[in-house]
Coordinates of C-alpha atoms in Angstrom, one line a residue:
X30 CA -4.4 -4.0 55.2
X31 CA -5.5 -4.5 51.6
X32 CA -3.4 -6.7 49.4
X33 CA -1.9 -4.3 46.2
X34 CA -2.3 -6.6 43.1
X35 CA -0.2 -5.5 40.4
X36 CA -1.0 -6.1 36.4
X37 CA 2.3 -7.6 33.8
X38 CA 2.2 -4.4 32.7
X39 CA 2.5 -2.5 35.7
X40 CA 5.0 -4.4 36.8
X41 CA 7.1 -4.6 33.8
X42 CA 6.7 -1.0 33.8
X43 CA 8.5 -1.1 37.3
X44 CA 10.9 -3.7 37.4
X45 CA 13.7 -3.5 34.1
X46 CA 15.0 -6.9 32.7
X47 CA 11.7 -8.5 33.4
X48 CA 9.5 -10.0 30.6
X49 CA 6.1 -8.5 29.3
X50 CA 4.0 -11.2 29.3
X51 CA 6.3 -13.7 27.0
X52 CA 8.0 -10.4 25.6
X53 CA 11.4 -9.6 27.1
X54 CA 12.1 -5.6 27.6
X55 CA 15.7 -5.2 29.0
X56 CA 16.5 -2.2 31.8
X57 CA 15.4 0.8 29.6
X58 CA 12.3 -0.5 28.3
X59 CA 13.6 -1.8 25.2
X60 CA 12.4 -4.8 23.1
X61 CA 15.0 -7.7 23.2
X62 CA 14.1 -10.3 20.7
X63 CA 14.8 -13.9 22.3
X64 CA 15.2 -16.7 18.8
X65 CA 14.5 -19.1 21.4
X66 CA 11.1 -18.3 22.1
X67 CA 10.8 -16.3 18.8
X68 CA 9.1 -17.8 15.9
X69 CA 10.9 -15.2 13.0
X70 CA 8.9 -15.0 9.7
X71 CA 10.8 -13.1 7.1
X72 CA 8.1 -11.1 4.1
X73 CA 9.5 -9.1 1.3
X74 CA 7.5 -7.1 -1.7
X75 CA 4.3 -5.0 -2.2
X76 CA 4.3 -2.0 -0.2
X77 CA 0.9 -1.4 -1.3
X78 CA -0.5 -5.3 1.2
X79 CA 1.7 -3.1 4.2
X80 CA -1.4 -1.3 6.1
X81 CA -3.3 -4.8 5.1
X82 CA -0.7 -7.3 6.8
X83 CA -0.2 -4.2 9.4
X84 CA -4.0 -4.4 10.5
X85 CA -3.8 -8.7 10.3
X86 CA -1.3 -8.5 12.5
X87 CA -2.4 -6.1 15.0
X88 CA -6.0 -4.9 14.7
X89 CA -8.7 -6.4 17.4
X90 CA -11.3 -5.8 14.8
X91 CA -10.5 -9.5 13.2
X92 CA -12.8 -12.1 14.7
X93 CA -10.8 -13.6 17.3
X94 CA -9.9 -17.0 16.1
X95 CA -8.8 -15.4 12.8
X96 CA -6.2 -13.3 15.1
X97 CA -2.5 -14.0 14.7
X98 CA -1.2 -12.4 17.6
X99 CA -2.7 -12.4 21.4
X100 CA -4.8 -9.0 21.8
X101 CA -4.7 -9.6 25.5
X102 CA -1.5 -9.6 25.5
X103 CA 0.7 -6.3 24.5
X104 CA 1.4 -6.2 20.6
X105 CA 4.6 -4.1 19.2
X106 CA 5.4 -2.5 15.9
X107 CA 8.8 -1.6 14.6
X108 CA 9.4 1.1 12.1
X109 CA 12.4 1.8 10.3
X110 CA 13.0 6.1 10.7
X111 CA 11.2 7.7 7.9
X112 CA 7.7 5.8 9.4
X113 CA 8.1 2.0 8.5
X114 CA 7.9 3.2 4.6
X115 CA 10.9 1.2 3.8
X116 CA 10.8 -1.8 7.0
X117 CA 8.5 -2.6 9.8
X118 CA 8.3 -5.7 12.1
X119 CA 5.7 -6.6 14.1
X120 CA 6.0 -9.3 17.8
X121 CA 3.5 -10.0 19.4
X122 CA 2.4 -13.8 21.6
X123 CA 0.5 -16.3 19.0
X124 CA -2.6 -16.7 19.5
X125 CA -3.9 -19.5 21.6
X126 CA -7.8 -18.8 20.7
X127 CA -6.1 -19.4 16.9
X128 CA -6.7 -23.5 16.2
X129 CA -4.6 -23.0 13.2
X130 CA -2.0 -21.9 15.3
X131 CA -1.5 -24.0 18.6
X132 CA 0.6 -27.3 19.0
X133 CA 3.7 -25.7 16.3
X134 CA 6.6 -27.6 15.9
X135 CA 9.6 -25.8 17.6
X136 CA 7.0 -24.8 20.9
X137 CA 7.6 -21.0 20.6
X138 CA 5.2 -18.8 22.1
X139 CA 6.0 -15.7 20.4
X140 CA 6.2 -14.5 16.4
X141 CA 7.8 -11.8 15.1
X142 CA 7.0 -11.0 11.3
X143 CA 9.3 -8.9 9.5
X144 CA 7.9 -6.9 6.5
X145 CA 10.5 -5.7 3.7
X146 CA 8.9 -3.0 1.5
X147 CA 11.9 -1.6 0.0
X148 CA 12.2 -2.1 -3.3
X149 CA 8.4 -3.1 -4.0
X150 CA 6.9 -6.3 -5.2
X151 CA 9.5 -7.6 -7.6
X152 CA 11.2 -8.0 -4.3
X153 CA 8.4 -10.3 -3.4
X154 CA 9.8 -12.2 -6.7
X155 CA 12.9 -12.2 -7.6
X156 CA 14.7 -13.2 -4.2
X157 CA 11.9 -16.3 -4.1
X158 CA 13.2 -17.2 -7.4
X159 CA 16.7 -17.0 -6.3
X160 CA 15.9 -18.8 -3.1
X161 CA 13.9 -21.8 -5.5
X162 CA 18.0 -22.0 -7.5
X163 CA 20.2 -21.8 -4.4
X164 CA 21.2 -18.3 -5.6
X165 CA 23.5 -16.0 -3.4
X166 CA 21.2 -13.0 -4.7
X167 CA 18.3 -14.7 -2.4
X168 CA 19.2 -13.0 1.0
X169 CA 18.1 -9.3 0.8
X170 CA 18.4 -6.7 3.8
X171 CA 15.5 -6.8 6.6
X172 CA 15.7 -3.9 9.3
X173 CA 17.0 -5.3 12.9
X174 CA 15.2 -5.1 15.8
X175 CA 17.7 -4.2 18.8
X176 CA 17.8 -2.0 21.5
X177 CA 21.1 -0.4 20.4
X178 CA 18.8 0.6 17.4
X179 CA 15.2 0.8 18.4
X180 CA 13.7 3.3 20.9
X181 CA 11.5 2.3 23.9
X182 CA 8.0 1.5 22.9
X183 CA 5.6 4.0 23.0
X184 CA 2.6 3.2 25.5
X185 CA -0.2 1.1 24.2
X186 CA -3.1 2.5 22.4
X187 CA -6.5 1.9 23.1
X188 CA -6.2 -2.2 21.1
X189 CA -2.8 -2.3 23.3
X190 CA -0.2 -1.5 20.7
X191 CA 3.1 -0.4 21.0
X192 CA 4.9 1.3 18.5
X193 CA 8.8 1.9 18.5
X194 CA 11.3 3.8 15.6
X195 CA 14.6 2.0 14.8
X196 CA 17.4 3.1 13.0
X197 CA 17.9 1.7 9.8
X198 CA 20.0 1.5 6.6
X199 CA 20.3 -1.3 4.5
X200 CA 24.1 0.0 3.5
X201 CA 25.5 1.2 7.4
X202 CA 26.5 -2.2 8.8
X203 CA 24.8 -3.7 11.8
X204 CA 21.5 -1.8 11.0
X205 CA 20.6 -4.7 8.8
X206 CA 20.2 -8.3 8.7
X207 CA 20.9 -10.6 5.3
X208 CA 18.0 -12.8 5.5
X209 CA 16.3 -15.2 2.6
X210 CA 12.9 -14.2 2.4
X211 CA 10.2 -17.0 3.9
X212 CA 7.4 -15.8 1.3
X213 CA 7.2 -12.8 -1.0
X214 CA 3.8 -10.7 -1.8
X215 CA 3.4 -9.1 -5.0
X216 CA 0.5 -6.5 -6.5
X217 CA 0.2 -8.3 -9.7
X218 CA 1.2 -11.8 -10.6
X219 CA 5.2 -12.7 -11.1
X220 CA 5.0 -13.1 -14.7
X221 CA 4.5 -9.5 -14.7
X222 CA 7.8 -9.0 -14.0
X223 CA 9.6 -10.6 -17.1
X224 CA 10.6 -6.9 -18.5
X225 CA 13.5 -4.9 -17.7
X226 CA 10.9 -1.7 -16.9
X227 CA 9.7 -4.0 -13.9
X228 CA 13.1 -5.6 -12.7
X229 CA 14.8 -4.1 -9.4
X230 CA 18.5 -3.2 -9.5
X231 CA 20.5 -6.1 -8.6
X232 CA 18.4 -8.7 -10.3
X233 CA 17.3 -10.2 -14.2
X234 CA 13.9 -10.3 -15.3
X235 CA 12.1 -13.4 -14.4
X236 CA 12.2 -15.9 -17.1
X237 CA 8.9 -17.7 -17.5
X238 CA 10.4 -20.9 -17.3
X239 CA 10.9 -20.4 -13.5
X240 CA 7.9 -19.9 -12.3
X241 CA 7.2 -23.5 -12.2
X242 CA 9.4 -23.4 -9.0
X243 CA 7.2 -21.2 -7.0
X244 CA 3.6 -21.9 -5.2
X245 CA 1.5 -18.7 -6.6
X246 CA -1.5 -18.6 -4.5
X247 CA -4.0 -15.4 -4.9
X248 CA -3.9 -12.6 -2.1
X249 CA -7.4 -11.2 -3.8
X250 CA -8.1 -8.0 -5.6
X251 CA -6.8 -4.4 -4.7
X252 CA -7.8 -1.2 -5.6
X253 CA -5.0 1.2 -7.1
X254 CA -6.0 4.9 -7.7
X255 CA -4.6 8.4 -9.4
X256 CA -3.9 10.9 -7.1
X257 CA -3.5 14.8 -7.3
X258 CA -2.3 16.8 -4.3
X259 CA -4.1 19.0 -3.1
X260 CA -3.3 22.2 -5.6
X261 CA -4.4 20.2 -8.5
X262 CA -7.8 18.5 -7.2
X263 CA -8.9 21.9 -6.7
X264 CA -8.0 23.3 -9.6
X265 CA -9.5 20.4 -11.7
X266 CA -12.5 20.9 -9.7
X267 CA -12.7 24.1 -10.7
X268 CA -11.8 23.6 -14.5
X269 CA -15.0 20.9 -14.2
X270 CA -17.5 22.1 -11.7
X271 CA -19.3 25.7 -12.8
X272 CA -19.0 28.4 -10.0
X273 CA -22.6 28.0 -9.3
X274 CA -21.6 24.4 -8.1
X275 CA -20.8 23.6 -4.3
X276 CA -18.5 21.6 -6.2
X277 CA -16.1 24.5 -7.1
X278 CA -13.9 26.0 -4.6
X279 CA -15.2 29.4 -5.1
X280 CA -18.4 28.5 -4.1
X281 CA -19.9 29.3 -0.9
X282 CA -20.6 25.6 -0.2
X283 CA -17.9 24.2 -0.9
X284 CA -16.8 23.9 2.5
X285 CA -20.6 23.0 3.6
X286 CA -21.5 19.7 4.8
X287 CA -22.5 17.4 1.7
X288 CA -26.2 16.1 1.7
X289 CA -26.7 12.8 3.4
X290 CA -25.6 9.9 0.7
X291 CA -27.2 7.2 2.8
X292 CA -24.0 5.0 2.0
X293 CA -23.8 3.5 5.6
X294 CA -19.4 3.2 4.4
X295 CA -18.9 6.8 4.3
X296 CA -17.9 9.2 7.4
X297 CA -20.4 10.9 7.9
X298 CA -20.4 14.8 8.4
X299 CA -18.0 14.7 4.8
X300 CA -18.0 19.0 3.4
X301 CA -19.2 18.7 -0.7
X302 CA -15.4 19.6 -1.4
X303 CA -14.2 15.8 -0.2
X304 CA -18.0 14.0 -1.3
X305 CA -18.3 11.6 -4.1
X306 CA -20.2 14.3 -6.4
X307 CA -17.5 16.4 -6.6
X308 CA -14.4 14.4 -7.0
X309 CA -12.7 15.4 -10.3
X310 CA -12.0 13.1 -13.1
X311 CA -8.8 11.9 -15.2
X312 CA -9.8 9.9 -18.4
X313 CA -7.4 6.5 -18.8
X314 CA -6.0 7.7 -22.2
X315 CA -5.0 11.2 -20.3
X316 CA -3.3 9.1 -17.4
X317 CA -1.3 7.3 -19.8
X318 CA 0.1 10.9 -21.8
X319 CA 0.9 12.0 -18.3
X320 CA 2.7 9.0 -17.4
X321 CA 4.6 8.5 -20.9
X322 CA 5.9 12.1 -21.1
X323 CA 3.4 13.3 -24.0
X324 CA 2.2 16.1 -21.8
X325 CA 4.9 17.8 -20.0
X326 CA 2.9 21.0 -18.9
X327 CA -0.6 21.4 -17.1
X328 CA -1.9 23.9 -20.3
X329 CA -1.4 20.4 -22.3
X330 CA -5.2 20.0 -20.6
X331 CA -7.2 22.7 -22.0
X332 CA -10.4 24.1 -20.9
X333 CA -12.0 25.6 -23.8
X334 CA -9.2 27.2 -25.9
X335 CA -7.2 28.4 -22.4
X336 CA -4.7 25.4 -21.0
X337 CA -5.9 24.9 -17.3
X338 CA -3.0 26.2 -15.6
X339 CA -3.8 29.7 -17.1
X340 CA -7.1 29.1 -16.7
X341 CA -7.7 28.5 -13.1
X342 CA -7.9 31.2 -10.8
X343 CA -8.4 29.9 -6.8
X344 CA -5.2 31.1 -5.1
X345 CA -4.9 28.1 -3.5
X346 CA -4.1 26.4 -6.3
X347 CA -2.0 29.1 -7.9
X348 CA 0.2 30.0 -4.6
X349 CA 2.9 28.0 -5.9
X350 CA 6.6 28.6 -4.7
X351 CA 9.9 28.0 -5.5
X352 CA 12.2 27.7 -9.0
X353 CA 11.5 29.9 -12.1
X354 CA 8.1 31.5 -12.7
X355 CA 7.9 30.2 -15.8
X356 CA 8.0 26.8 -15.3
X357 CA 5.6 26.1 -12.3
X358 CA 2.9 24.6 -14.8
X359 CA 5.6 22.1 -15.2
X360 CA 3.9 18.6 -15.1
X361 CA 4.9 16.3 -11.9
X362 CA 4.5 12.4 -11.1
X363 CA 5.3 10.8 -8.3
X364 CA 5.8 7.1 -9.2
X365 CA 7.6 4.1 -8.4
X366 CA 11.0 2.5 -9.0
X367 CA 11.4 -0.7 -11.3
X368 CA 10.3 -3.7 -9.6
X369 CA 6.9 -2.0 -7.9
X370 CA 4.0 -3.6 -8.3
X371 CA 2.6 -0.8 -7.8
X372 CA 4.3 0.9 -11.1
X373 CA 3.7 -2.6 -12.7
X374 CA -0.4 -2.7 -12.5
X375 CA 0.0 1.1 -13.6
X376 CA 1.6 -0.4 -16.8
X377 CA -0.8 -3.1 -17.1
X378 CA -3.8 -1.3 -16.6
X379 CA -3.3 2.1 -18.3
X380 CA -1.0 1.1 -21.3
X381 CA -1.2 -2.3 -21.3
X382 CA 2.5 -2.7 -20.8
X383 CA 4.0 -5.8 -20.8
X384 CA 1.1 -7.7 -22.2
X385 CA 1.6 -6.3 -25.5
X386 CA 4.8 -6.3 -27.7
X387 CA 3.7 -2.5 -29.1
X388 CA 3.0 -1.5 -25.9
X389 CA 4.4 1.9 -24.6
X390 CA 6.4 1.2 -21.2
X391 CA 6.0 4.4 -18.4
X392 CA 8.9 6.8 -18.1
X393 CA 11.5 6.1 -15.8
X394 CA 12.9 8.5 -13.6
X395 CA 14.1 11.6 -14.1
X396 CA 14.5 13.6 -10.7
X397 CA 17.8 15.3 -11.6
X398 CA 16.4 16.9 -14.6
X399 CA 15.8 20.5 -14.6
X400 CA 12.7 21.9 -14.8
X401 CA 13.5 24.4 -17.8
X402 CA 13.7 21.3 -19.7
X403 CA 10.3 20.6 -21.4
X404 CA 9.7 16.9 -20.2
X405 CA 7.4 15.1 -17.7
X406 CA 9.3 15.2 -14.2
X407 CA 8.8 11.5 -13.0
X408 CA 10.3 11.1 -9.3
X409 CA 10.6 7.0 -8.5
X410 CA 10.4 6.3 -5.0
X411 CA 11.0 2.9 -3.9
X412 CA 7.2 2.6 -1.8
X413 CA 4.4 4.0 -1.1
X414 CA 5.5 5.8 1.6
X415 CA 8.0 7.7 -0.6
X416 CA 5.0 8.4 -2.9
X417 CA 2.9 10.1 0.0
X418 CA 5.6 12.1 0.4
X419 CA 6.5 13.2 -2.8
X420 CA 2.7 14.6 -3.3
X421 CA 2.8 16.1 -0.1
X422 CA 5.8 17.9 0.0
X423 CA 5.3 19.0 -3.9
X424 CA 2.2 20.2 -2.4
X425 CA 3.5 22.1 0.3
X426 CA 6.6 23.4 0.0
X427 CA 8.8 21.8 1.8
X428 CA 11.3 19.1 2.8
X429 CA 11.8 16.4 4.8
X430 CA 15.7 15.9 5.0
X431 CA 16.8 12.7 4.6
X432 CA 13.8 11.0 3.7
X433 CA 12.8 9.0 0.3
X434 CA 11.8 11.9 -1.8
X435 CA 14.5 15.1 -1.7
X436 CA 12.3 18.3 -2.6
X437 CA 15.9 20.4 -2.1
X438 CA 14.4 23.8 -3.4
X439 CA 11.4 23.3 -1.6
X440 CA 8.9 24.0 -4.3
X441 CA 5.5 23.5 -4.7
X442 CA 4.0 21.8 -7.8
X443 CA 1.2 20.5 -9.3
X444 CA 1.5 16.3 -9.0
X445 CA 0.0 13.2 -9.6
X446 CA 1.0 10.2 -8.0
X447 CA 0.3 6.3 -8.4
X448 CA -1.1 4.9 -5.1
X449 CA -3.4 2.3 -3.3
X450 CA -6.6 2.7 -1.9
X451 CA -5.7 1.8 2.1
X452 CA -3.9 5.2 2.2
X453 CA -5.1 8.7 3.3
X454 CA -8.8 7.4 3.7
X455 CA -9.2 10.1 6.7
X456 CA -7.9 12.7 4.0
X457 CA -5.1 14.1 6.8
X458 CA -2.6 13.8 3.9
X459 CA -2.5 17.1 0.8
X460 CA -3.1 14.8 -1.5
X461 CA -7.0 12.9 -2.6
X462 CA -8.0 10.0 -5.4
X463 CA -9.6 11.1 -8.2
X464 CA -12.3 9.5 -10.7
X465 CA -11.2 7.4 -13.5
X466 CA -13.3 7.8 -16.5
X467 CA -15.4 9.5 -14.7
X468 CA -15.6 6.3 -12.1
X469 CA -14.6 6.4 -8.2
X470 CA -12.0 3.9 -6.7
X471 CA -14.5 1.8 -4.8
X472 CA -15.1 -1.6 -4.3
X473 CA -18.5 -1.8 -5.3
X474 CA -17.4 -0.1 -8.6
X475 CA -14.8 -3.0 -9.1
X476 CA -17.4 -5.8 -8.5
X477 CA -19.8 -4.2 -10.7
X478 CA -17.1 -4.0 -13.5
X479 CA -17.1 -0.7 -13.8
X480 CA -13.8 0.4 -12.1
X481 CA -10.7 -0.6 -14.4
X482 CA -7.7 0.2 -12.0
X483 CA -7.4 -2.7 -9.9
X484 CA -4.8 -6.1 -9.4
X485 CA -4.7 -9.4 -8.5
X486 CA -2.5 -9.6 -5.9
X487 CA -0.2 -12.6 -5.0
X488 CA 2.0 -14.4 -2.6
X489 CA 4.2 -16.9 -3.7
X490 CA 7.7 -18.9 -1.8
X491 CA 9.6 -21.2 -3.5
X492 CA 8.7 -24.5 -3.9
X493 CA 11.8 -25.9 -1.8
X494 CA 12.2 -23.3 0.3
X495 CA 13.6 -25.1 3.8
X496 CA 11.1 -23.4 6.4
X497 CA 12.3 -23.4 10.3
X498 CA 10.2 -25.9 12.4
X499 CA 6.8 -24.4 12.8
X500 CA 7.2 -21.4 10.6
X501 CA 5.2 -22.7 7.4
X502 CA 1.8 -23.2 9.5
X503 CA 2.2 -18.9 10.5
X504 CA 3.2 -18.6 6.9
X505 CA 0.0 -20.6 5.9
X506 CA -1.6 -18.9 8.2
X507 CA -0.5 -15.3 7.3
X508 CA -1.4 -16.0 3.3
X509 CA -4.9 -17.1 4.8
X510 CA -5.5 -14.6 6.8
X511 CA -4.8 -11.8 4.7
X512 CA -7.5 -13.5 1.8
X513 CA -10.4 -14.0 4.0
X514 CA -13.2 -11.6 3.4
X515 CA -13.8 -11.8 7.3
X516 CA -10.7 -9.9 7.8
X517 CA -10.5 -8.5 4.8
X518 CA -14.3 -6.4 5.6
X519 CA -12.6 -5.7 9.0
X520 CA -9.7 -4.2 7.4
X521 CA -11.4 -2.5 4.9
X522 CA -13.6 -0.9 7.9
X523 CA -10.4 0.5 9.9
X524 CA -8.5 1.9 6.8
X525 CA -11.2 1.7 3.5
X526 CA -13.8 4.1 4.8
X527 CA -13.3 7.0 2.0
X528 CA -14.9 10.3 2.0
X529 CA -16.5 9.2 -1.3
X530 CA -17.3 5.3 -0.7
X531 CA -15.6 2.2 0.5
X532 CA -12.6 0.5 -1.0
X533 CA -9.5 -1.5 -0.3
X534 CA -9.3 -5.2 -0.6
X535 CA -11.9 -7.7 -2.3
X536 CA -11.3 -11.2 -1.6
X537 CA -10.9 -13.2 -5.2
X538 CA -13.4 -15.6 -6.0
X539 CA -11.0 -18.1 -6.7
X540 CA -11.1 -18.9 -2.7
X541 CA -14.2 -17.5 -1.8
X542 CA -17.8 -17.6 -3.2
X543 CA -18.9 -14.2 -4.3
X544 CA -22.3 -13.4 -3.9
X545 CA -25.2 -16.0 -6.0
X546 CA -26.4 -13.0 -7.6
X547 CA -23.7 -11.1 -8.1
X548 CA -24.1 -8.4 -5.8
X549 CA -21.6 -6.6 -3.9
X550 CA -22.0 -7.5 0.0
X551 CA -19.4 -5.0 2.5
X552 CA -19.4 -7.3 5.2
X553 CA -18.6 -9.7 3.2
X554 CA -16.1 -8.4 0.5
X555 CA -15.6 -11.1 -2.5
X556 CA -15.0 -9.7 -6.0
X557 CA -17.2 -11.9 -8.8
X558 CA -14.4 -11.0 -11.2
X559 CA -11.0 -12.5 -11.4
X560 CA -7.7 -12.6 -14.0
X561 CA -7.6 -16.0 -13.9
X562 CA -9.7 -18.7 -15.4
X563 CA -10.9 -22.1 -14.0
X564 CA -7.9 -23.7 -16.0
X565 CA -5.1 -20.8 -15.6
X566 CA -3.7 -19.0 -12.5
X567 CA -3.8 -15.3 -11.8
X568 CA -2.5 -13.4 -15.0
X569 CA -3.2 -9.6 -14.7
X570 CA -2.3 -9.1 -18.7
X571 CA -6.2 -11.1 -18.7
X572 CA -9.0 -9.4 -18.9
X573 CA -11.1 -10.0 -15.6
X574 CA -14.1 -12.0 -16.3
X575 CA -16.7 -13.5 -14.3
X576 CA -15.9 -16.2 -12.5
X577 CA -19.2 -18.0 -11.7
X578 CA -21.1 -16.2 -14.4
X579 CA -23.6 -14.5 -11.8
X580 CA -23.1 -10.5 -11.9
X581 CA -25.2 -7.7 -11.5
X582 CA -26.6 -5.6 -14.7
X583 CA -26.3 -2.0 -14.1

């Protein structure tokens, strides 16, 4: 008789109550979380770093002693209902192959990292700052992780993942957890966030004289783009490609497969309609009317002496449903609520708000408006996720019900939106980036110093904060990690790859030599440029300049 020799897997999958590997499921399948073999790590801000600290957490694609979690071992991610746009949590078995991460104090063998995105990157802040002063205001809401809440795990992928939805609500008791933040992350640099226009409900804006209490240490360079759903990129590529262009949705090839761009960081087989020729361009000074309310209708933009709403004819981009006639060329932007970082490098970088005292701050939301009013309708969603959906469902009519953005009458709209570039890279979502000045989001753009539309991002914990035995190494570890141009070029490659070039993350030179020369290396992604100088930290009001002196002349 042969013997039958059964995997942890198959066996868990068997036998309820058991643990999975180190990983307790109870009779249903459900994650139980056991504290006493649990290290729990509590991060709070920039929505924008999620898909970054996602893919540090779980991808197999990091060199294996730069891995936090076990990939031999099954991996799980938590999302909160509407996706993980508001909470996820991710538990997984540390590491062993990890030298940074073997021999903790406390002798746990598992880590689960909770990741807070509601409320954006002043939430990366202003609880740290509270945390650094004893304040009561410290302990925010983190989603909990319970099988009374969470489903059973869905089977694991092909890099042994497990994903699992959990109810959550940060105002329904027993869906959420008061917890003090360990470390916060943030798309620009706290002192961005000494303005009311960037200060979350609940809080002050930060006064300079506390950031003395926080360690500030760099978490590299991101890209931020403009983006148009799907209605508007085609009718701006219309409006600025000629009909006799592939480029222009009436043109035969439009839909044809672009010539070969021998970029070896583009998909290849990409139609001319989603290439890097075509992509439509916003100048900054335009971006910044749109954003302040000085253009409140799409025949604002004029093409010749016809405004481009009038103008355009591809049915596509006309088809548009919902509300009064007479107001569909009413100008939409999806945005973010105070305290993004998101919204925050939007100010910085477009309008130079706060970093000058004249400076013209965005518009702040004004969803309940209606449209027969003549203003700029600016929705504020509290993540990214909320973005994404506000651009998609403006795009196509309809409504996700009880989700961050409410499109009640389901219309359909043009919209821009403020976003960064680790989303929609395979173009599945109705929405695309588009040029700035006539300049695409890519990394090589931005270490050329030719792309203006990127941040410095940081993580910071207070300088007393009383860490659990163990925890600060996987903290250490995690700020590392998710800086290293190792794993940043591997994270780039799962989620960076666009249709017109690669983009994402760029490790700051501050921590990493860029290239002698200057040169932008993929594999190897370090930005030459950086907002802070040899004697000043990261300032995102700053100018980028070189940091070594050594860039490429193009």
């Amino acid at each position: 008789m042969k013997k039958l020799i059964l995997s942890t897997a198959v066996m868990t999958a068997m036998v309820g109550g058991v643990a999975q590997a180190s990983v307790t499921l109870d009779g249903t399948g459900r994650v139980v979380v056991t504290p006493a073999n649990t290290y729990e790590v509590f991060l709070s801000g920039a929505s924008a770093l999620d898909n970054n600290i996602r893919n540090l957490v779980t991808s197999t694609a990091v060199p294996a002693a730069e891995r936090v979690c076990d990939s031999a071992q099954p991996i799980f991610e938590f999302r909160d209902q509407g996706g993980g746009s508001l909470q996820r949590a991710f538990l997984c078995t540390l590491n062993p192959a990890n030298p940074r991460l073997t021999g903790l104090a406390g002798g746990k063998t598992n880590i689960m990292v909770y990741k807070r995105n509601e409320g954006g990157s002043a939430m990366g802040v202003n609880p740290i700052i509270d945390d650094a002063k004893g304040a009561a205001t410290a302990s925010i809401e983190f989603m909990v992780v319970d099988p009374l809440l969470c489903a059973v795990p869905s089977a694991p992928n092909a890099t042994g993942l497990r994903t699992a939805n959990c109810t959550y609500s940060r105002t329904t008791a027993g869906q959420f957890q008061n917890r003090i933040p360990d470390f916060g992350v943030s798309d620009v640099d706290p002192a961005q966030f000494t303005v009311a226009a960037n200060t979350p409900s609940g809080f002050s804006p930060v006064n300079q004289n506390d950031l003395g209490l926080l360690t500030v240490e760099s978490a590299g360079g991101l890209a931020f783009g403009i983006a148009a759903n799907l209605r508007l990129r085609n009718a701006l590529q219309e409006a600025q490609f000629p009909a006799t262009s592939v480029c222009n949705p009436a043109n035969a090839g439009y839909t044809a497969v672009a010539a070969d761009d021998n970029d070896p960081n583009t998909p290849v087989g990409v139609s001319n309609a989603e290439s890097l020729a075509c992509m439509p361009s916003l100048t900054r000074d335009q971006v910044a009317s749109l954003i302040t309310g000085k253009m409140d209708n799409w025949n604002d933009f004029k093409v010749g002496t016809n405004g481009l709403f009038t103008a355009v004819t591809n049915a596509y981009s006309k088809n548009l449903a919902g509300g009064l006639a007479t107001v569909r060329n009413r100008v939409h932007v999806c945005t973010r609520t105070n305290g993004s970082g998101t919204k925050a490098q939007l100010g910085v970088k477009f309008l130079n708000f706060p970093c000058a005292p004249v400076a013209t701050a965005p518009n702040g939301d004004n969803a309940a408006t209606p449209e027969l009013n003549n203003v700029t309708k600016i929705h504020a969603l509290s993540s990214a996720g909320g973005v994404d959906e506000c651009l998609s469902e403006l795009n196509e009519a309809n409504n996700t019900v009880g989700t961050a953005f409410n499109n009640s009458g389901n219309i359909s709209r043009w919209a821009i939106g403020v976003m960064s570039l680790e989303r929609n890279f395979d173009n599945t979502r109705p929405w695309r980036f588009v040029k700035i000045d006539d300049v695409a989001p890519t990394l090589e753009n931005i270490a050329e110093g030719k792309y203006l539309d990127w941040a410095e991002l940081t993580f910071q914990f207070a300088n007393n904060h009383a860490f659990d035995a163990g925890e600060k190494a996987i903290v250490d570890e995690l700020i590392r990690g998710a800086s290293n141009p190792v794993v940043l070029n591997a994270l780039n490659t799962a989620t960076g790859r666009f249709s017109f070039g690669l983009s994402g993350l760029l490790a700051s030179p501050t921590n990493h030599a860029p290239d002698a020369n200057g040169l932008f290396v993929a594999t190897r992604p370090v930005n030459p440029y950086s907002h802070a100088t040899s004697g000043a930290g990261v300032n995102n009001c700053r100018i980028p300049t070189a940091w070594n002196g050594n860039v490429q002349l193009h």
